[in-house]
Structures are given as structure tokens and as C-alpha cells.
mmCIF file of C-alpha atoms in Angstrom:
data_model
loop_
_atom_site.group_PDB
_atom_site.id
_atom_site.type_symbol
_atom_site.label_atom_id
_atom_site.label_comp_id
_atom_site.label_asym_id
_atom_site.label_seq_id
_atom_site.Cartn_x
_atom_site.Cartn_y
_atom_site.Cartn_z
ATOM 1 C CA MET A 134 14.934 -10.517 21.434
ATOM 2 C CA THR A 135 17.841 -12.317 23.121
ATOM 3 C CA LYS A 136 21.087 -12.985 21.392
ATOM 4 C CA GLN A 137 20.256 -16.706 21.414
ATOM 5 C CA ASN A 138 16.947 -16.044 19.543
ATOM 6 C CA GLU A 139 14.926 -17.491 22.338
ATOM 7 C CA PRO A 140 11.524 -16.467 23.838
ATOM 8 C CA ILE A 141 13.201 -15.024 26.942
ATOM 9 C CA ARG A 142 12.528 -11.477 27.902
ATOM 10 C CA SER A 143 15.296 -9.937 30.003
ATOM 11 C CA ALA A 144 13.316 -6.845 30.999
ATOM 12 C CA ASP A 145 11.155 -8.834 33.405
ATOM 13 C CA GLN A 146 12.848 -12.277 33.441
ATOM 14 C CA THR A 147 10.047 -14.056 31.814
ATOM 15 C CA GLY A 148 10.003 -16.905 29.274
ATOM 16 C CA TRP A 149 12.243 -19.869 28.578
ATOM 17 C CA LEU A 150 14.043 -21.791 25.870
ATOM 18 C CA ASP A 151 12.114 -22.989 22.771
ATOM 19 C CA GLN A 152 13.587 -26.510 22.477
ATOM 20 C CA GLY A 153 10.933 -28.007 20.166
ATOM 21 C CA PRO A 154 10.441 -27.865 16.452
ATOM 22 C CA ARG A 155 10.566 -24.241 15.265
ATOM 23 C CA ASN A 156 11.064 -21.987 12.275
ATOM 24 C CA GLN A 157 14.204 -20.048 13.046
ATOM 25 C CA GLU A 158 13.921 -17.913 10.021
ATOM 26 C CA ARG A 159 10.406 -16.806 11.032
ATOM 27 C CA ASP A 160 11.608 -16.086 14.527
ATOM 28 C CA LEU A 161 14.414 -13.869 13.239
ATOM 29 C CA GLN A 162 12.002 -11.958 11.030
ATOM 30 C CA ASN A 163 9.501 -11.333 13.923
ATOM 31 C CA PRO A 164 11.625 -10.556 17.052
ATOM 32 C CA ASP A 165 8.744 -8.587 18.594
ATOM 33 C CA VAL A 166 6.341 -11.547 18.152
ATOM 34 C CA LEU A 167 8.840 -14.004 19.689
ATOM 35 C CA VAL A 168 9.671 -11.643 22.525
ATOM 36 C CA PRO A 169 6.809 -9.056 22.881
ATOM 37 C CA PRO A 170 7.550 -5.847 24.690
ATOM 38 C CA THR A 171 6.339 -5.740 28.297
ATOM 39 C CA THR A 172 3.700 -3.172 27.264
ATOM 40 C CA ASP A 173 2.038 -5.782 24.930
ATOM 41 C CA HIS A 174 -1.206 -7.191 26.549
ATOM 42 C CA GLY A 175 -4.198 -9.285 25.656
ATOM 43 C CA THR A 176 -4.997 -10.715 22.261
ATOM 44 C CA ILE A 177 -5.168 -8.729 19.047
ATOM 45 C CA THR A 178 -5.710 -10.553 15.836
ATOM 46 C CA ASN A 179 -2.876 -11.017 13.408
ATOM 47 C CA LEU A 180 -2.227 -7.804 11.494
ATOM 48 C CA ARG A 181 0.470 -8.948 9.170
ATOM 49 C CA PHE A 182 0.786 -11.076 5.983
ATOM 50 C CA SER A 183 3.544 -11.296 3.514
ATOM 51 C CA PHE A 184 3.092 -11.356 -0.321
ATOM 52 C CA SER A 185 5.935 -14.012 -0.076
ATOM 53 C CA ASP A 186 3.314 -16.386 1.445
ATOM 54 C CA ALA A 187 0.682 -15.739 -1.172
ATOM 55 C CA HIS A 188 -0.110 -18.075 -4.077
ATOM 56 C CA MET A 189 1.836 -17.032 -7.127
ATOM 57 C CA ARG A 190 -0.104 -17.187 -10.432
ATOM 58 C CA LEU A 191 2.352 -17.586 -13.292
ATOM 59 C CA GLU A 192 1.339 -16.651 -16.880
ATOM 60 C CA GLU A 193 3.180 -16.361 -20.174
ATOM 61 C CA GLY A 194 3.541 -12.698 -19.729
ATOM 62 C CA GLY A 195 4.270 -12.373 -16.053
ATOM 63 C CA TRP A 196 2.775 -13.197 -12.680
ATOM 64 C CA ALA A 197 0.298 -12.024 -10.012
ATOM 65 C CA ARG A 198 -0.355 -12.694 -6.318
ATOM 66 C CA GLU A 199 -2.917 -11.330 -3.958
ATOM 67 C CA VAL A 200 -3.574 -10.637 -0.298
ATOM 68 C CA THR A 201 -7.295 -10.419 0.520
ATOM 69 C CA ASN A 202 -9.278 -11.078 3.711
ATOM 70 C CA ARG A 203 -8.864 -14.713 2.999
ATOM 71 C CA GLU A 204 -5.118 -14.280 3.866
ATOM 72 C CA LEU A 205 -5.519 -11.417 6.318
ATOM 73 C CA PRO A 206 -8.954 -11.589 7.957
ATOM 74 C CA ALA A 207 -8.276 -8.360 9.928
ATOM 75 C CA SER A 208 -8.594 -6.402 6.699
ATOM 76 C CA HIS A 209 -12.128 -5.115 6.462
ATOM 77 C CA ASP A 210 -11.726 -2.395 3.756
ATOM 78 C CA MET A 211 -9.211 -3.341 1.089
ATOM 79 C CA ALA A 212 -7.328 -6.066 -0.663
ATOM 80 C CA GLY A 213 -4.036 -5.938 -2.637
ATOM 81 C CA VAL A 214 -2.446 -7.520 -5.683
ATOM 82 C CA ASN A 215 1.204 -7.517 -6.603
ATOM 83 C CA MET A 216 1.755 -7.996 -10.389
ATOM 84 C CA CYS A 217 4.694 -8.158 -12.800
ATOM 85 C CA LEU A 218 4.692 -7.975 -16.631
ATOM 86 C CA LYS A 219 7.505 -8.703 -19.124
ATOM 87 C CA PRO A 220 8.377 -5.959 -21.603
ATOM 88 C CA GLY A 221 5.477 -5.604 -23.999
ATOM 89 C CA ALA A 222 3.245 -7.991 -22.023
ATOM 90 C CA TYR A 223 -0.402 -7.031 -21.228
ATOM 91 C CA ARG A 224 -2.725 -7.230 -18.346
ATOM 92 C CA GLU A 225 -5.638 -7.666 -20.737
ATOM 93 C CA LEU A 226 -8.561 -5.261 -21.251
ATOM 94 C CA HIS A 227 -10.846 -5.665 -18.200
ATOM 95 C CA TRP A 228 -12.913 -3.945 -15.481
ATOM 96 C CA HIS A 229 -13.756 -4.528 -11.820
ATOM 97 C CA LYS A 230 -16.671 -4.250 -9.468
ATOM 98 C CA GLU A 231 -14.255 -2.432 -7.091
ATOM 99 C CA ALA A 232 -12.122 0.760 -7.393
ATOM 100 C CA GLU A 233 -8.447 0.088 -8.320
ATOM 101 C CA TRP A 234 -5.713 2.327 -6.886
ATOM 102 C CA ALA A 235 -2.167 1.481 -7.996
ATOM 103 C CA MET A 236 1.508 2.358 -7.703
ATOM 104 C CA MET A 237 4.218 1.474 -10.177
ATOM 105 C CA LEU A 238 7.012 -0.151 -8.127
ATOM 106 C CA LYS A 239 9.559 -0.913 -10.804
ATOM 107 C CA GLY A 240 9.916 -0.143 -14.521
ATOM 108 C CA ASN A 241 7.401 1.479 -16.788
ATOM 109 C CA ALA A 242 4.051 0.862 -18.427
ATOM 110 C CA ARG A 243 1.191 2.281 -20.588
ATOM 111 C CA VAL A 244 -2.339 2.396 -19.249
ATOM 112 C CA THR A 245 -5.555 2.980 -21.179
ATOM 113 C CA ALA A 246 -9.179 3.508 -20.026
ATOM 114 C CA LEU A 247 -12.635 4.585 -21.039
ATOM 115 C CA ASN A 248 -15.281 6.208 -18.934
ATOM 116 C CA GLU A 249 -19.127 6.179 -19.119
ATOM 117 C CA ASN A 250 -19.168 9.424 -21.180
ATOM 118 C CA GLY A 251 -17.196 7.810 -23.968
ATOM 119 C CA GLU A 252 -14.033 9.728 -23.076
ATOM 120 C CA SER A 253 -10.782 7.867 -23.403
ATOM 121 C CA PHE A 254 -7.453 7.982 -21.535
ATOM 122 C CA ILE A 255 -3.887 6.882 -22.345
ATOM 123 C CA ASP A 256 -0.672 7.687 -20.432
ATOM 124 C CA ASP A 257 2.822 6.304 -19.786
ATOM 125 C CA ILE A 258 4.037 5.905 -16.239
ATOM 126 C CA LYS A 259 7.210 4.975 -14.429
ATOM 127 C CA ALA A 260 8.187 3.816 -10.925
ATOM 128 C CA GLY A 261 6.604 5.906 -8.244
ATOM 129 C CA ASP A 262 3.653 7.075 -10.364
ATOM 130 C CA LEU A 263 0.036 6.208 -9.586
ATOM 131 C CA TRP A 264 -3.174 5.431 -11.381
ATOM 132 C CA ASP A 265 -6.799 4.991 -10.201
ATOM 133 C CA PHE A 266 -9.743 3.405 -11.976
ATOM 134 C CA GLU A 267 -13.104 3.594 -10.251
ATOM 135 C CA ALA A 268 -15.410 0.507 -10.310
ATOM 136 C CA GLY A 269 -16.753 -0.281 -13.740
ATOM 137 C CA ILE A 270 -14.046 1.719 -15.776
ATOM 138 C CA PRO A 271 -12.543 -0.603 -18.453
ATOM 139 C CA HIS A 272 -8.846 -0.358 -18.639
ATOM 140 C CA SER A 273 -5.570 -2.157 -19.741
ATOM 141 C CA ILE A 274 -1.955 -2.166 -18.595
ATOM 142 C CA GLN A 275 0.974 -2.885 -20.932
ATOM 143 C CA ALA A 276 4.592 -3.022 -19.925
ATOM 144 C CA LEU A 277 7.004 -0.852 -21.886
ATOM 145 C CA ASP A 278 10.637 -1.473 -22.568
ATOM 146 C CA GLN A 279 11.758 -2.017 -19.012
ATOM 147 C CA GLY A 280 8.973 -4.389 -17.972
ATOM 148 C CA CYS A 281 7.111 -3.466 -14.836
ATOM 149 C CA GLU A 282 5.992 -4.504 -11.305
ATOM 150 C CA PHE A 283 3.211 -2.717 -9.493
ATOM 151 C CA LEU A 284 0.904 -2.793 -6.560
ATOM 152 C CA LEU A 285 -2.869 -2.785 -6.996
ATOM 153 C CA VAL A 286 -5.157 -1.891 -4.109
ATOM 154 C CA PHE A 287 -8.935 -2.534 -4.223
ATOM 155 C CA SER A 288 -11.710 -1.001 -2.258
ATOM 156 C CA GLU A 289 -13.233 -4.250 -0.993
ATOM 157 C CA PRO A 290 -11.424 -6.706 1.317
ATOM 158 C CA ASP A 291 -12.694 -9.949 -0.407
ATOM 159 C CA PHE A 292 -11.733 -8.761 -3.880
ATOM 160 C CA SER A 293 -9.954 -11.426 -5.981
ATOM 161 C CA GLU A 294 -7.884 -10.692 -9.107
ATOM 162 C CA ASN A 295 -9.233 -14.004 -10.487
ATOM 163 C CA ASN A 296 -12.762 -12.546 -10.588
ATOM 164 C CA THR A 297 -12.415 -9.581 -12.911
ATOM 165 C CA PHE A 298 -14.476 -8.925 -15.998
ATOM 166 C CA LEU A 299 -12.021 -9.891 -18.775
ATOM 167 C CA LEU A 300 -12.720 -9.050 -22.427
ATOM 168 C CA THR A 301 -11.577 -12.409 -23.808
ATOM 169 C CA ASP A 302 -13.507 -14.396 -21.036
ATOM 170 C CA TRP A 303 -16.683 -12.479 -21.832
ATOM 171 C CA LEU A 304 -16.468 -13.089 -25.702
ATOM 172 C CA ALA A 305 -15.527 -16.763 -25.155
ATOM 173 C CA HIS A 306 -18.827 -17.170 -23.318
ATOM 174 C CA THR A 307 -20.965 -15.303 -25.799
ATOM 175 C CA PRO A 308 -22.385 -17.042 -28.906
ATOM 176 C CA LYS A 309 -20.208 -16.247 -31.817
ATOM 177 C CA ASP A 310 -23.134 -15.051 -34.064
ATOM 178 C CA ILE A 311 -24.049 -12.566 -31.324
ATOM 179 C CA VAL A 312 -20.468 -11.294 -31.262
ATOM 180 C CA ALA A 313 -20.344 -11.112 -35.067
ATOM 181 C CA ALA A 314 -23.607 -9.076 -35.170
ATOM 182 C CA ASN A 315 -22.326 -6.719 -32.519
ATOM 183 C CA PHE A 316 -19.010 -6.090 -34.398
ATOM 184 C CA LYS A 317 -20.884 -6.022 -37.773
ATOM 185 C CA LEU A 318 -18.573 -8.808 -39.105
ATOM 186 C CA ASP A 319 -18.969 -12.222 -40.629
ATOM 187 C CA GLU A 320 -18.481 -15.044 -38.234
ATOM 188 C CA ALA A 321 -15.555 -16.324 -40.501
ATOM 189 C CA ALA A 322 -13.624 -13.139 -39.586
ATOM 190 C CA LEU A 323 -13.827 -14.164 -35.846
ATOM 191 C CA ALA A 324 -12.701 -17.709 -36.346
ATOM 192 C CA ASN A 325 -9.648 -17.223 -34.087
ATOM 193 C CA LEU A 326 -11.376 -15.492 -31.198
ATOM 194 C CA PRO A 327 -9.845 -16.762 -27.970
ATOM 195 C CA THR A 328 -11.698 -19.701 -26.374
ATOM 196 C CA HIS A 329 -10.647 -18.760 -22.844
ATOM 197 C CA GLU A 330 -9.222 -15.831 -20.923
ATOM 198 C CA LYS A 331 -5.810 -14.464 -21.779
ATOM 199 C CA TYR A 332 -5.353 -12.541 -18.392
ATOM 200 C CA ILE A 333 -1.646 -11.771 -18.699
ATOM 201 C CA PHE A 334 -0.038 -12.429 -22.116
ATOM 202 C CA ASP A 335 2.920 -11.512 -24.348
ATOM 203 C CA GLY A 336 2.943 -8.607 -26.676
ATOM 204 C CA ALA A 337 5.326 -6.287 -28.442
ATOM 205 C CA VAL A 338 6.552 -3.024 -26.841
ATOM 206 C CA PRO A 339 4.339 -0.311 -28.394
ATOM 207 C CA GLY A 340 5.474 2.840 -30.142
ATOM 208 C CA PRO A 341 5.071 6.445 -28.734
ATOM 209 C CA ILE A 342 1.575 7.394 -27.716
ATOM 210 C CA ASP A 343 1.226 9.949 -30.514
ATOM 211 C CA GLN A 344 1.774 7.133 -33.032
ATOM 212 C CA VAL A 345 -0.725 4.684 -31.576
ATOM 213 C CA LYS A 346 -3.374 6.926 -30.136
ATOM 214 C CA ARG A 347 -6.739 6.573 -31.814
ATOM 215 C CA PRO A 348 -9.283 9.453 -32.417
ATOM 216 C CA GLY A 349 -11.690 10.249 -29.648
ATOM 217 C CA THR A 350 -12.550 12.630 -26.846
ATOM 218 C CA PRO A 351 -9.940 12.674 -24.070
ATOM 219 C CA MET A 352 -10.835 12.671 -20.376
ATOM 220 C CA ALA A 353 -10.894 16.013 -18.681
ATOM 221 C CA THR A 354 -9.557 14.500 -15.430
ATOM 222 C CA PRO A 355 -6.392 12.347 -15.816
ATOM 223 C CA LEU A 356 -6.532 8.911 -14.177
ATOM 224 C CA THR A 357 -2.776 8.938 -13.461
ATOM 225 C CA LEU A 358 -0.612 10.939 -11.132
ATOM 226 C CA HIS A 359 3.113 11.598 -11.766
ATOM 227 C CA MET A 360 4.694 11.757 -8.391
ATOM 228 C CA ALA A 361 7.335 14.190 -9.664
ATOM 229 C CA ASP A 362 4.555 16.798 -9.437
ATOM 230 C CA VAL A 363 3.608 16.048 -5.885
ATOM 231 C CA PRO A 364 5.298 18.023 -3.006
ATOM 232 C CA ALA A 365 6.559 16.133 0.041
ATOM 233 C CA LYS A 366 6.114 17.356 3.577
ATOM 234 C CA GLN A 367 9.610 17.202 5.186
ATOM 235 C CA PHE A 368 9.950 16.381 8.876
ATOM 236 C CA GLU A 369 12.873 15.945 11.181
ATOM 237 C CA ALA A 370 13.322 12.170 10.513
ATOM 238 C CA GLY A 371 11.674 11.725 7.109
ATOM 239 C CA LYS A 372 9.047 12.822 4.663
ATOM 240 C CA VAL A 373 5.475 12.197 3.707
ATOM 241 C CA TRP A 374 3.563 12.510 0.426
ATOM 242 C CA ILE A 375 -0.162 12.932 0.953
ATOM 243 C CA VAL A 376 -2.132 11.707 -2.017
ATOM 244 C CA ASP A 377 -5.914 12.237 -1.863
ATOM 245 C CA GLN A 378 -8.559 14.085 -3.809
ATOM 246 C CA ALA A 379 -6.793 17.421 -3.201
ATOM 247 C CA VAL A 380 -3.997 16.358 -5.495
ATOM 248 C CA PHE A 381 -5.450 13.320 -7.337
ATOM 249 C CA PRO A 382 -9.163 14.088 -8.133
ATOM 250 C CA ALA A 383 -9.537 10.789 -10.022
ATOM 251 C CA ALA A 384 -9.137 8.829 -6.752
ATOM 252 C CA LYS A 385 -12.697 9.076 -5.518
ATOM 253 C CA THR A 386 -12.574 5.959 -3.155
ATOM 254 C CA ILE A 387 -8.942 5.626 -1.922
ATOM 255 C CA SER A 388 -6.428 8.004 -0.349
ATOM 256 C CA ALA A 389 -2.784 7.384 0.713
ATOM 257 C CA ALA A 390 0.182 8.635 2.557
ATOM 258 C CA ILE A 391 3.529 7.499 1.204
ATOM 259 C CA VAL A 392 6.016 7.667 4.019
ATOM 260 C CA GLU A 393 9.871 7.674 4.155
ATOM 261 C CA VAL A 394 11.435 7.190 7.560
ATOM 262 C CA GLN A 395 15.219 7.568 8.074
ATOM 263 C CA PRO A 396 17.133 5.017 10.160
ATOM 264 C CA GLY A 397 16.605 5.907 13.809
ATOM 265 C CA GLY A 398 13.185 7.559 13.044
ATOM 266 C CA MET A 399 9.612 6.654 13.585
ATOM 267 C CA ARG A 400 6.096 7.579 12.480
ATOM 268 C CA GLU A 401 4.768 9.390 15.510
ATOM 269 C CA LEU A 402 2.026 8.131 17.811
ATOM 270 C CA HIS A 403 -1.211 8.768 16.055
ATOM 271 C CA TRP A 404 -4.515 7.287 14.823
ATOM 272 C CA HIS A 405 -6.954 7.495 11.945
ATOM 273 C CA PRO A 406 -10.553 8.556 12.830
ATOM 274 C CA LYS A 407 -12.286 7.826 9.546
ATOM 275 C CA SER A 408 -10.824 4.617 8.079
ATOM 276 C CA GLU A 409 -8.957 1.475 8.673
ATOM 277 C CA GLU A 410 -5.261 1.627 7.568
ATOM 278 C CA TRP A 411 -3.940 -0.850 4.976
ATOM 279 C CA ASP A 412 -0.135 -0.763 4.689
ATOM 280 C CA TYR A 413 2.298 -1.989 2.123
ATOM 281 C CA PHE A 414 6.016 -2.022 3.025
ATOM 282 C CA MET A 415 8.264 -1.256 0.058
ATOM 283 C CA GLN A 416 11.709 -1.038 1.711
ATOM 284 C CA GLY A 417 13.401 -1.608 5.076
ATOM 285 C CA ARG A 418 12.300 -3.102 8.346
ATOM 286 C CA ALA A 419 9.707 -1.805 10.770
ATOM 287 C CA LYS A 420 8.350 -2.367 14.242
ATOM 288 C CA VAL A 421 4.689 -1.450 14.550
ATOM 289 C CA GLY A 422 2.999 -1.102 18.007
ATOM 290 C CA VAL A 423 -0.846 -1.071 17.989
ATOM 291 C CA PHE A 424 -3.122 -0.029 20.924
ATOM 292 C CA ASN A 425 -6.764 -1.129 20.432
ATOM 293 C CA SER A 426 -8.387 0.078 23.705
ATOM 294 C CA ASN A 427 -9.396 -2.010 26.719
ATOM 295 C CA THR A 428 -5.626 -2.647 27.552
ATOM 296 C CA LEU A 429 -5.141 -4.476 24.342
ATOM 297 C CA ALA A 430 -1.742 -3.856 22.700
ATOM 298 C CA ARG A 431 0.465 -5.906 20.352
ATOM 299 C CA THR A 432 3.681 -5.338 18.432
ATOM 300 C CA PHE A 433 4.485 -6.673 14.924
ATOM 301 C CA ASP A 434 7.569 -6.694 12.669
ATOM 302 C CA TYR A 435 7.363 -5.936 8.961
ATOM 303 C CA GLN A 436 9.820 -5.941 6.070
ATOM 304 C CA ALA A 437 9.622 -5.283 2.297
ATOM 305 C CA GLY A 438 6.750 -7.071 0.644
ATOM 306 C CA ASP A 439 4.647 -7.318 3.797
ATOM 307 C CA VAL A 440 1.110 -6.107 4.149
ATOM 308 C CA GLY A 441 -0.156 -4.724 7.431
ATOM 309 C CA VAL A 442 -3.603 -3.659 8.716
ATOM 310 C CA ILE A 443 -4.276 -1.196 11.628
ATOM 311 C CA PRO A 444 -7.825 -1.105 12.979
ATOM 312 C CA LYS A 445 -9.816 2.097 12.573
ATOM 313 C CA GLU A 446 -9.110 4.547 15.417
ATOM 314 C CA ALA A 447 -6.402 2.231 16.941
ATOM 315 C CA GLY A 448 -3.393 4.204 18.284
ATOM 316 C CA HIS A 449 -0.050 3.132 16.819
ATOM 317 C CA TYR A 450 3.497 3.987 15.846
ATOM 318 C CA ILE A 451 5.794 2.729 13.016
ATOM 319 C CA GLN A 452 9.487 2.593 13.820
ATOM 320 C CA ASN A 453 12.345 2.097 11.382
ATOM 321 C CA ILE A 454 14.482 -0.764 13.030
ATOM 322 C CA GLY A 455 16.769 -1.174 10.001
ATOM 323 C CA ASP A 456 19.845 0.535 8.625
ATOM 324 C CA GLU A 457 18.255 1.919 5.519
ATOM 325 C CA PRO A 458 15.315 4.227 4.838
ATOM 326 C CA LEU A 459 11.956 2.645 5.625
ATOM 327 C CA ILE A 460 9.410 3.262 2.829
ATOM 328 C CA PHE A 461 5.800 2.208 3.055
ATOM 329 C CA ILE A 462 2.329 3.255 1.882
ATOM 330 C CA GLU A 463 -0.580 3.906 4.152
ATOM 331 C CA LEU A 464 -3.887 3.427 2.247
ATOM 332 C CA PHE A 465 -7.531 4.246 3.301
ATOM 333 C CA LYS A 466 -10.959 3.602 1.892
ATOM 334 C CA ASN A 467 -11.744 7.264 1.917
ATOM 335 C CA PRO A 468 -11.162 9.953 -0.617
ATOM 336 C CA VAL A 469 -9.717 12.392 2.043
ATOM 337 C CA TYR A 470 -6.630 11.510 4.110
ATOM 338 C CA SER A 471 -6.904 12.225 7.840
ATOM 339 C CA ASP A 472 -5.038 11.387 11.014
ATOM 340 C CA ILE A 473 -4.855 12.738 14.537
ATOM 341 C CA SER A 474 -1.429 13.326 16.215
ATOM 342 C CA LEU A 475 -1.018 12.544 19.958
ATOM 343 C CA ASN A 476 1.535 15.361 20.086
ATOM 344 C CA LYS A 477 -0.841 17.913 18.507
ATOM 345 C CA TRP A 478 -3.700 16.844 20.783
ATOM 346 C CA LEU A 479 -1.696 17.393 23.852
ATOM 347 C CA ALA A 480 -0.223 20.599 22.526
ATOM 348 C CA THR A 481 -3.743 22.100 22.057
ATOM 349 C CA THR A 482 -5.090 20.865 25.423
ATOM 350 C CA PRO A 483 -4.847 23.207 28.490
ATOM 351 C CA THR A 484 -1.476 22.670 30.257
ATOM 352 C CA GLN A 485 -2.981 21.794 33.565
ATOM 353 C CA ILE A 486 -5.163 19.092 32.163
ATOM 354 C CA VAL A 487 -2.166 17.503 30.442
ATOM 355 C CA ALA A 488 0.003 17.691 33.627
ATOM 356 C CA ASP A 489 -2.735 16.207 35.775
ATOM 357 C CA HIS A 490 -3.242 13.264 33.396
ATOM 358 C CA LEU A 491 0.387 12.469 32.877
ATOM 359 C CA ASN A 492 1.704 13.178 36.376
ATOM 360 C CA ILE A 493 4.265 15.628 35.096
ATOM 361 C CA THR A 494 4.879 19.279 35.852
ATOM 362 C CA LYS A 495 3.568 22.158 33.805
ATOM 363 C CA GLN A 496 7.070 23.001 32.958
ATOM 364 C CA THR A 497 7.490 19.555 31.376
ATOM 365 C CA VAL A 498 4.220 19.949 29.458
ATOM 366 C CA ALA A 499 5.655 23.183 28.030
ATOM 367 C CA GLN A 500 8.544 21.123 26.567
ATOM 368 C CA LEU A 501 6.322 18.719 24.677
ATOM 369 C CA PRO A 502 6.289 19.058 20.830
ATOM 370 C CA SER A 503 3.825 21.754 19.612
ATOM 371 C CA GLU A 504 4.276 21.546 15.848
ATOM 372 C CA GLU A 505 3.219 18.975 13.298
ATOM 373 C CA ALA A 506 5.857 16.158 13.180
ATOM 374 C CA ALA A 507 4.561 13.156 11.431
ATOM 375 C CA VAL A 508 7.984 11.532 11.338
ATOM 376 C CA VAL A 509 10.178 12.062 14.427
ATOM 377 C CA TRP A 510 13.472 10.811 15.834
ATOM 378 C CA TYR A 511 13.566 7.809 18.123
ATOM 379 C CA ASP A 512 17.339 7.828 17.973
ATOM 380 C CA ASN A 513 18.869 10.599 15.905
ATOM 381 C CA PRO A 514 22.200 9.322 14.459
ATOM 382 C CA ASN A 515 23.056 12.922 13.401
ATOM 383 C CA GLN A 516 22.231 15.241 16.263
ATOM 384 C CA ASP A 517 23.882 18.195 14.568
ATOM 385 C CA VAL A 518 21.812 17.939 11.395
ATOM 386 C CA THR A 519 19.132 20.568 11.045
ATOM 387 C CA ALA A 520 15.727 19.401 9.795
ATOM 388 C CA THR A 521 14.671 20.565 6.295
ATOM 389 C CA THR A 522 11.981 23.202 6.199
ATOM 390 C CA PRO A 523 8.384 21.703 6.177
ATOM 391 C CA GLY A 524 6.834 21.693 2.722
ATOM 392 C CA HIS A 525 10.063 20.937 0.899
ATOM 393 C CA VAL A 526 9.329 19.583 -2.597
ATOM 394 C CA ASP A 527 11.025 16.302 -3.411
ATOM 395 C CA ASP A 528 10.792 13.872 -6.323
ATOM 396 C CA ALA A 529 9.045 10.730 -5.126
ATOM 397 C CA ASN A 530 10.005 8.854 -8.280
ATOM 398 C CA ASP A 531 13.675 8.840 -7.161
ATOM 399 C CA ALA A 532 12.743 7.397 -3.762
ATOM 400 C CA PHE A 533 10.548 4.646 -5.185
ATOM 401 C CA SER A 534 12.526 3.483 -8.277
#
């Protein structure tokens, strides 16, 4: 982007002034859309949408907003909801037709659930922790003393938070005599049943779990994951937490990679062979270049609160273009995380083949990276810093809170 914030590309002397009506703030947020790199070519559908542009549903106990394929048609696998609850407030007892994967972004909360075997679950979680409720599992979320904000990701692109099965909505549309017979109560005892859904509503901060927990058979497999227990893979310019069925057995539908990229770093050139990538950017600013075959390439800019989609099998990179660590979540509608690294591919292909394809010498091929390096330097600001040993265990809660 030029200093004048104009669609003029100095690299090849193309473009000209934009003298008409324009949104200067949008142009500043999207420099690689205003002035695409010379390597961009053809038309790729929009792969970015911001939660800031989504409709905000305000309720007495908090708020919710969603990004589905209505807002982002490029998403074919998943939809997302951003929700906030006051201290003590509830996201009422409910269930979905779709699997729900979630991360606590701020604060703390208590979740409860019941499975088809009559086994119950209750746990307290804080920023950085995850939960997963498969389709049909009834559950609730209640904010604790700090209140909370969280990201929900659902396994269908046309999911809408407004179409969930709510306890109060169901009973409000069931004859009261039927409800009374089911609960073995007189109708008079149910005189104050809600006449419409509560959705998000106020409540009191609950006491400790051991004081409120009711008798029952606990679930053998926990539906939450405390990220303090998950090791991070450390690379030269950042770290990655892989969260799939290997570490989170309850997540039978969705897997994720939580990525932290230091300033000057980038997520290496790679692609995902089994699933479309749905991204949520938590912190920082990113440039994402996507190659979708047949000479099609486009570059997008993202910042905190944005959602991105990368087509299945499309080659891409994610570069930190800010001055703070870039943190984002890659999510996939697949219980097992997988990707293919360009560096690793070339490192395992016979040297002469690589040299012939890239028009470089065999000696140059020998200098190409040969080890796993999911997060690499684009511009290392600390050339004398030695990378941490791969497999280093770090506390993700500290990074995300």
C-alpha cells in the first residue's frame, strides 16, 4: 500500500488515485485488498468477514452474534458464534442439531451436560479452555464471578444460534397439562412457567461444584479440555497447540490448531488435504495469501475478531504483519488434524527432481529446510536468539487470557 493510501502499486507502476466516495477506514484495514501483490491473479470469492459486521443480539444477561454462510458464503463446513455473559448469567439449557466446539476467550464459566446414557457432566473453565458437545447433547453455560466471552464453532455452515432447541421455548409450546403430567405436578405448581424463550438471562453466581452438584453417574469422558494440560509444539517463530481426538476424545467432529506467531514470523506455506479451514483471529494483524489452482491467487488482511475461510486443499500462508504476537485458531470439520508442509514435501522428494522443477542447483536444494517448521521467520528481529526445543510445554491459558 502506498503512503497516500491509494490503489497505486509501485512494484509494476499500475493503478491510480481513488478520488470518488470511499471508506478510508476499510482501506486501511485491508491494504492487500486495496493494493494486491503482483502475484494475485483471477477471482477468488471473499474469504473474510468480521464479527464487528455481524448483527448483535442483546439480551438481559449478555449478547450474541454469529457468522454463518449467510455472511460468509465461502464457508462450506462450519459457522461461528461469539457470545458474552454477565457474571451469573445463563445461556439457557438447550441442545443443537450440530456439534458445538468452543473456546473460552475471557473470564470463567460453568458448563453442564447430559449424554444419552444418562451420565452427567459439570466443570468450571477459564480463558483458553475448551469444551465440545456433540449434536443432541443437552447442556448449559453459566458465567462465574468474572463474567465470560467465548467462541462457539458449529459443524454446519448454515447453523444459526437462533434455531437451537431451548428448554423454555419447548415447554412454552407444550400444553401445560402435558407438562404437569410429565413432571408429576399439579398445573397450579407450574403457573409461572415462562411463556417464551429465555435464551440469555440473569442469574446469581453459583457456589462451588461440590456444593451444587446433584447425584448421578458422571461421564467417563470429560467434555472440557483444560489447555494448561496440553503441550505446545515450539518452532523458530512461534508455537502451535494441536487439539484433536488424540488429546480431546470428546471432540468427535471438530479438530483445531491454536497458533501463536511472533512479530516477523509466518505460518509456513502448506495446505490441508482433508478439510476446509475455518479461522478465528484472536489477536494481532495478519496477511493471508491463498492459491486455489489454475493461476487463482488472492491476498486478504485480518485482525482480531475476524473470521477467515481457506478452501480445502488450497495452498496458503499466514503472516504476522503487526507488532504483537498473532494468535488465531484453525478449525476443521474432521476429528483428526492434518496438514501438508511444502518444505517437508520438497525435503522428501529426490534432489534432482526438486532442482529441475525450481530451476535451482542441487546445492541450493540441499539448503532448503528439512525439519518440521510450522511457524517460520519472514523477518527475524532477533537473529541471535536460539529457537526453543520442539515439543516445549507451555500454558495456553496464559497466552489466551
